[in-house]
Amino acid sequence: MQRRHIGPFRVGAIGLGCMSLSHAYGQPPAREAAASLLKLALDQGVDFFDTAALYGFGANESLLGEVLAPHRQDFVLASKCGMTGVDGKRVIDGRPETLKATCEAALKRLRTDVIDLYYLHRFDFKVPIEDSVGALADLVSEGKIRAIGLSEVSANTLHRAHAVHPIAAVQSEYSLWSREAEIAVLDACQALGTAFVAFSPLGRGFLCGELTDPASQLVATDIRLAMPRFSPDNYAQNISLLAEYQKIAQELGYTSAQLALAWVLARQPHILAIPGTCSPKHLIENLTAGQIELAPEVVARLDALINQNTVVGLRYNAATFAEIDTERF
């Protein structure tokens, strides 16, 4: 596994995004299965786990606390505040007092004294980013978190935040079919010494090649059904890209998922990836991709095949775009 820096830490370039164990993609796995997957990840050498207060409205943090607390010294723990469940609804709230209260609750659920990397999950447009980051800086001073991150923000917001306190990481969606980070944030991260953490590096399952008909394969509560590029008409066009993509993977002897992850890591050395999965088989498959180094000509072939000009449909609907700060093509 390649190893990369994130703030004061050095971890495997591929970590584990834990959201799907509790949240977002339909019915989550049973607790026993989720716990087993987390233990397998540890056994396979994963040393970077990513969760959030939002996931399962606290249930995901509690799961990680129950399963991973005895091994706390063996991994870097990341969680998020600023977007939580309140009375059964998702709420974005970046007020300093809310962020500090969320951290206190998270520490209890995670069964730890300190969170290694704590992200502002969403920029609350009603609260200056300087105020939200200032509250996180207080938590660093108090020893409750070790490093600060931001999620789904623009380069401008990153620079404003970094002026208040060094930002160790920016986490945003990034994959062959979600390239908005290339507009400005990837370069801003590089200039500031900030790691970039790619969530959904497998295109929310698209790049694995197993999702052929979202309308019939996904349950009604799966968040992908509200994303324009997963609509029947758009997806029918997007899936046509996979034949050539899978041909390239086969030529190289990799799975579709491994090729997608290797592409992300090949983009720049300050990028890490946190694919999520509920499958032990897919977990091991994903981690193996951390050993792959793609030749420049392969990266160029993939760039030309799947990009913002060849993918049909936006990554989010209008309501979600109104809540995030990232640049858009």
GROMACS .gro file of C-alpha atoms in nm, residues 68-312:
model
  245
   68LEU     CA    1  -1.254  -0.001   1.717
   69ALA     CA    2  -1.196   0.160   2.056
   70PRO     CA    3  -0.978  -0.130   2.182
   71HIS     CA    4  -0.747  -0.068   1.883
   72ARG     CA    5  -0.748   0.311   1.899
   73GLN     CA    6  -0.370   0.341   1.884
   74ASP     CA    7  -0.359   0.156   1.553
   75PHE     CA    8  -0.538   0.402   1.325
   76VAL     CA    9  -0.613   0.764   1.242
   77LEU     CA   10  -0.973   0.854   1.320
   78ALA     CA   11  -1.164   1.116   1.121
   79SER     CA   12  -1.513   1.242   1.190
   80LYS     CA   13  -1.724   1.544   1.100
   81CYS     CA   14  -1.945   1.811   1.252
   82GLY     CA   15  -2.163   2.089   1.114
   83MET     CA   16  -2.424   1.861   0.960
   84THR     CA   17  -2.620   1.639   1.197
   85GLY     CA   18  -2.958   1.481   1.258
   86VAL     CA   19  -3.195   1.695   1.461
   87ASP     CA   20  -3.542   1.558   1.541
   88GLY     CA   21  -3.506   1.310   1.258
   89LYS     CA   22  -3.400   1.568   0.998
   90ARG     CA   23  -3.062   1.658   0.849
   91VAL     CA   24  -2.953   2.005   0.963
   92ILE     CA   25  -2.652   2.216   0.860
   93ASP     CA   26  -2.535   2.425   1.155
   94GLY     CA   27  -2.187   2.576   1.170
   95ARG     CA   28  -2.230   2.789   1.481
   96PRO     CA   29  -1.935   2.755   1.718
   97GLU     CA   30  -2.147   2.636   2.009
   98THR     CA   31  -2.307   2.367   1.793
   99LEU     CA   32  -1.973   2.240   1.663
  100LYS     CA   33  -1.832   2.215   2.013
  101ALA     CA   34  -2.140   2.033   2.144
  102THR     CA   35  -2.128   1.793   1.847
  103CYS     CA   36  -1.764   1.717   1.924
  104GLU     CA   37  -1.840   1.638   2.288
  105ALA     CA   38  -2.112   1.396   2.184
  106ALA     CA   39  -1.887   1.242   1.919
  107LEU     CA   40  -1.606   1.177   2.167
  108LYS     CA   41  -1.849   0.980   2.384
  109ARG     CA   42  -1.989   0.780   2.094
  110LEU     CA   43  -1.642   0.709   1.955
  111ARG     CA   44  -1.513   0.614   2.302
  112THR     CA   45  -1.200   0.820   2.267
  113ASP     CA   46  -1.038   1.123   2.424
  114VAL     CA   47  -0.938   1.283   2.096
  115ILE     CA   48  -1.045   1.281   1.729
  116ASP     CA   49  -0.743   1.289   1.499
  117LEU     CA   50  -0.903   1.476   1.209
  118TYR     CA   51  -1.229   1.669   1.254
  119TYR     CA   52  -1.399   1.809   0.947
  120LEU     CA   53  -1.656   2.080   0.906
  121HIS     CA   54  -1.895   1.859   0.710
  122ARG     CA   55  -2.062   2.149   0.532
  123PHE     CA   56  -1.995   2.522   0.521
  124ASP     CA   57  -2.295   2.687   0.685
  125PHE     CA   58  -2.353   2.994   0.468
  126LYS     CA   59  -2.521   3.170   0.763
  127VAL     CA   60  -2.199   3.153   0.967
  128PRO     CA   61  -1.865   3.302   0.852
  129ILE     CA   62  -1.619   3.024   0.782
  130GLU     CA   63  -1.376   3.206   1.008
  131ASP     CA   64  -1.613   3.159   1.304
  132SER     CA   65  -1.665   2.788   1.240
  133VAL     CA   66  -1.295   2.720   1.195
  134GLY     CA   67  -1.220   2.933   1.499
  135ALA     CA   68  -1.435   2.699   1.707
  136LEU     CA   69  -1.248   2.399   1.569
  137ALA     CA   70  -0.919   2.573   1.649
  138ASP     CA   71  -1.041   2.603   2.009
  139LEU     CA   72  -1.098   2.226   2.011
  140VAL     CA   73  -0.739   2.175   1.893
  141SER     CA   74  -0.615   2.398   2.177
  142GLU     CA   75  -0.824   2.199   2.423
  143GLY     CA   76  -0.676   1.871   2.301
  144LYS     CA   77  -1.010   1.730   2.182
  145ILE     CA   78  -0.911   1.716   1.816
  146ARG     CA   79  -0.567   1.705   1.656
  147ALA     CA   80  -0.627   1.848   1.308
  148ILE     CA   81  -0.897   2.037   1.118
  149GLY     CA   82  -1.057   1.947   0.786
  150LEU     CA   83  -1.323   2.089   0.555
  151SER     CA   84  -1.566   1.907   0.327
  152GLU     CA   85  -1.713   2.011  -0.010
  153VAL     CA   86  -1.567   2.364  -0.008
  154SER     CA   87  -1.428   2.595  -0.275
  155ALA     CA   88  -1.066   2.705  -0.304
  156ASN     CA   89  -1.163   3.051  -0.182
  157THR     CA   90  -1.323   2.911   0.134
  158LEU     CA   91  -1.021   2.690   0.193
  159HIS     CA   92  -0.790   2.991   0.179
  160ARG     CA   93  -1.011   3.189   0.418
  161ALA     CA   94  -1.021   2.900   0.662
  162HIS     CA   95  -0.650   2.833   0.637
  163ALA     CA   96  -0.582   3.194   0.739
  164VAL     CA   97  -0.750   3.116   1.073
  165HIS     CA   98  -0.591   2.775   1.135
  166PRO     CA   99  -0.397   2.532   0.914
  167ILE     CA  100  -0.635   2.301   0.731
  168ALA     CA  101  -0.500   1.946   0.724
  169ALA     CA  102  -0.744   1.806   0.469
  170VAL     CA  103  -1.025   1.885   0.230
  171GLN     CA  104  -1.269   1.604   0.161
  172SER     CA  105  -1.481   1.619  -0.154
  173GLU     CA  106  -1.625   1.388  -0.415
  174TYR     CA  107  -1.365   1.297  -0.675
  175SER     CA  108  -1.349   1.024  -0.934
  176LEU     CA  109  -1.323   0.981  -1.308
  177TRP     CA  110  -1.681   1.099  -1.344
  178SER     CA  111  -1.676   1.375  -1.077
  179ARG     CA  112  -1.394   1.614  -1.169
  180GLU     CA  113  -1.498   1.945  -1.008
  181ALA     CA  114  -1.203   1.930  -0.770
  182GLU     CA  115  -0.975   1.981  -1.068
  183ILE     CA  116  -1.112   2.331  -1.124
  184ALA     CA  117  -0.928   2.484  -0.827
  185VAL     CA  118  -0.935   2.288  -0.501
  186LEU     CA  119  -0.673   2.027  -0.584
  187ASP     CA  120  -0.421   2.297  -0.671
  188ALA     CA  121  -0.516   2.504  -0.365
  189CYS     CA  122  -0.459   2.202  -0.144
  190GLN     CA  123  -0.120   2.139  -0.299
  191ALA     CA  124  -0.017   2.502  -0.249
  192LEU     CA  125  -0.119   2.500   0.118
  193GLY     CA  126   0.016   2.158   0.208
  194THR     CA  127  -0.338   2.032   0.260
  195ALA     CA  128  -0.426   1.671   0.180
  196PHE     CA  129  -0.719   1.604  -0.049
  197VAL     CA  130  -0.941   1.313   0.055
  198ALA     CA  131  -1.155   1.174  -0.227
  199PHE     CA  132  -1.492   1.039  -0.120
  200SER     CA  133  -1.698   0.828  -0.363
  201PRO     CA  134  -1.383   0.751  -0.567
  202LEU     CA  135  -1.575   0.466  -0.731
  203GLY     CA  136  -1.839   0.700  -0.869
  204ARG     CA  137  -2.093   0.584  -0.610
  205GLY     CA  138  -2.066   0.235  -0.756
  206PHE     CA  139  -2.086   0.334  -1.123
  207LEU     CA  140  -1.719   0.259  -1.190
  208CYS     CA  141  -1.744  -0.090  -1.037
  209GLY     CA  142  -1.952  -0.198  -1.336
  210GLU     CA  143  -2.210  -0.392  -1.134
  211LEU     CA  144  -2.485  -0.129  -1.128
  212THR     CA  145  -2.658  -0.166  -1.463
  213ASP     CA  146  -3.008  -0.040  -1.382
  214PRO     CA  147  -3.033   0.188  -1.076
  215ALA     CA  148  -3.412   0.208  -1.098
  216SER     CA  149  -3.448  -0.166  -1.041
  217GLN     CA  150  -3.133  -0.242  -0.841
  218LEU     CA  151  -3.152   0.035  -0.579
  219VAL     CA  152  -3.405   0.059  -0.298
  220ALA     CA  153  -3.626   0.366  -0.268
  221THR     CA  154  -3.424   0.516   0.018
  222ASP     CA  155  -3.095   0.509  -0.172
  223ILE     CA  156  -2.969   0.868  -0.214
  224ARG     CA  157  -2.841   0.795  -0.564
  225LEU     CA  158  -3.193   0.787  -0.701
  226ALA     CA  159  -3.214   1.164  -0.644
  227MET     CA  160  -2.890   1.230  -0.834
  228PRO     CA  161  -2.943   1.338  -1.197
  229ARG     CA  162  -2.674   1.118  -1.350
  230PHE     CA  163  -2.848   0.811  -1.205
  231SER     CA  164  -3.182   0.892  -1.369
  232PRO     CA  165  -3.289   0.628  -1.625
  233ASP     CA  166  -3.222   0.838  -1.935
  234ASN     CA  167  -2.888   0.976  -1.817
  235TYR     CA  168  -2.764   0.648  -1.678
  236ALA     CA  169  -2.844   0.468  -2.001
  237GLN     CA  170  -2.600   0.700  -2.175
  238ASN     CA  171  -2.338   0.690  -1.901
  239ILE     CA  172  -2.322   0.313  -1.888
  240SER     CA  173  -2.216   0.309  -2.252
  241LEU     CA  174  -1.879   0.441  -2.131
  242LEU     CA  175  -1.809   0.127  -1.933
  243ALA     CA  176  -1.739  -0.114  -2.217
  244GLU     CA  177  -1.415   0.060  -2.314
  245TYR     CA  178  -1.335   0.129  -1.950
  246GLN     CA  179  -1.369  -0.238  -1.858
  247LYS     CA  180  -1.162  -0.331  -2.161
  248ILE     CA  181  -0.875  -0.118  -2.027
  249ALA     CA  182  -0.906  -0.281  -1.685
  250GLN     CA  183  -0.896  -0.627  -1.839
  251GLU     CA  184  -0.592  -0.540  -2.050
  252LEU     CA  185  -0.407  -0.441  -1.733
  253GLY     CA  186  -0.532  -0.731  -1.523
  254TYR     CA  187  -0.725  -0.518  -1.273
  255THR     CA  188  -1.088  -0.506  -1.170
  256SER     CA  189  -1.295  -0.202  -1.265
  257ALA     CA  190  -1.289  -0.081  -0.906
  258GLN     CA  191  -0.913  -0.119  -0.874
  259LEU     CA  192  -0.857   0.081  -1.190
  260ALA     CA  193  -1.080   0.363  -1.065
  261LEU     CA  194  -0.895   0.386  -0.735
  262ALA     CA  195  -0.554   0.365  -0.898
  263TRP     CA  196  -0.654   0.655  -1.127
  264VAL     CA  197  -0.747   0.872  -0.827
  265LEU     CA  198  -0.415   0.805  -0.655
  266ALA     CA  199  -0.224   0.870  -0.976
  267ARG     CA  200  -0.360   1.223  -1.013
  268GLN     CA  201  -0.146   1.392  -0.746
  269PRO     CA  202   0.060   1.267  -0.450
  270HIS     CA  203  -0.140   1.460  -0.190
  271ILE     CA  204  -0.463   1.270  -0.272
  272LEU     CA  205  -0.602   0.990  -0.056
  273ALA     CA  206  -0.915   0.784  -0.123
  274ILE     CA  207  -1.179   0.654   0.116
  275PRO     CA  208  -1.403   0.410  -0.073
  276GLY     CA  209  -1.687   0.266   0.128
  277THR     CA  210  -1.826  -0.085   0.109
  278CYS     CA  211  -2.033  -0.336   0.301
  279SER     CA  212  -1.869  -0.630   0.124
  280PRO     CA  213  -1.559  -0.806   0.263
  281LYS     CA  214  -1.466  -0.911  -0.091
  282HIS     CA  215  -1.487  -0.555  -0.222
  283LEU     CA  216  -1.293  -0.425   0.080
  284ILE     CA  217  -0.994  -0.646   0.000
  285GLU     CA  218  -1.026  -0.569  -0.371
  286ASN     CA  219  -1.022  -0.195  -0.301
  287LEU     CA  220  -0.722  -0.210  -0.071
  288THR     CA  221  -0.519  -0.399  -0.330
  289ALA     CA  222  -0.552  -0.095  -0.557
  290GLY     CA  223  -0.321   0.091  -0.321
  291GLN     CA  224  -0.031  -0.109  -0.466
  292ILE     CA  225  -0.103  -0.011  -0.828
  293GLU     CA  226   0.090   0.260  -1.010
  294LEU     CA  227  -0.059   0.347  -1.347
  295ALA     CA  228   0.155   0.449  -1.643
  296PRO     CA  229   0.094   0.805  -1.768
  297GLU     CA  230  -0.044   0.678  -2.098
  298VAL     CA  231  -0.308   0.473  -1.913
  299VAL     CA  232  -0.411   0.775  -1.709
  300ALA     CA  233  -0.442   0.973  -2.033
  301ARG     CA  234  -0.664   0.705  -2.190
  302LEU     CA  235  -0.894   0.710  -1.890
  303ASP     CA  236  -0.903   1.090  -1.881
  304ALA     CA  237  -1.015   1.101  -2.241
  305LEU     CA  238  -1.281   0.834  -2.191
  306ILE     CA  239  -1.465   0.945  -1.874
  307ASN     CA  240  -1.471   1.312  -1.783
  308GLN     CA  241  -1.704   1.609  -1.733
  309ASN     CA  242  -1.769   1.628  -2.106
  310THR     CA  243  -1.859   1.262  -2.160
  311VAL     CA  244  -2.070   1.203  -1.845
  312VAL     CA  245  -2.438   1.296  -1.871
   0.00000   0.00000   0.00000
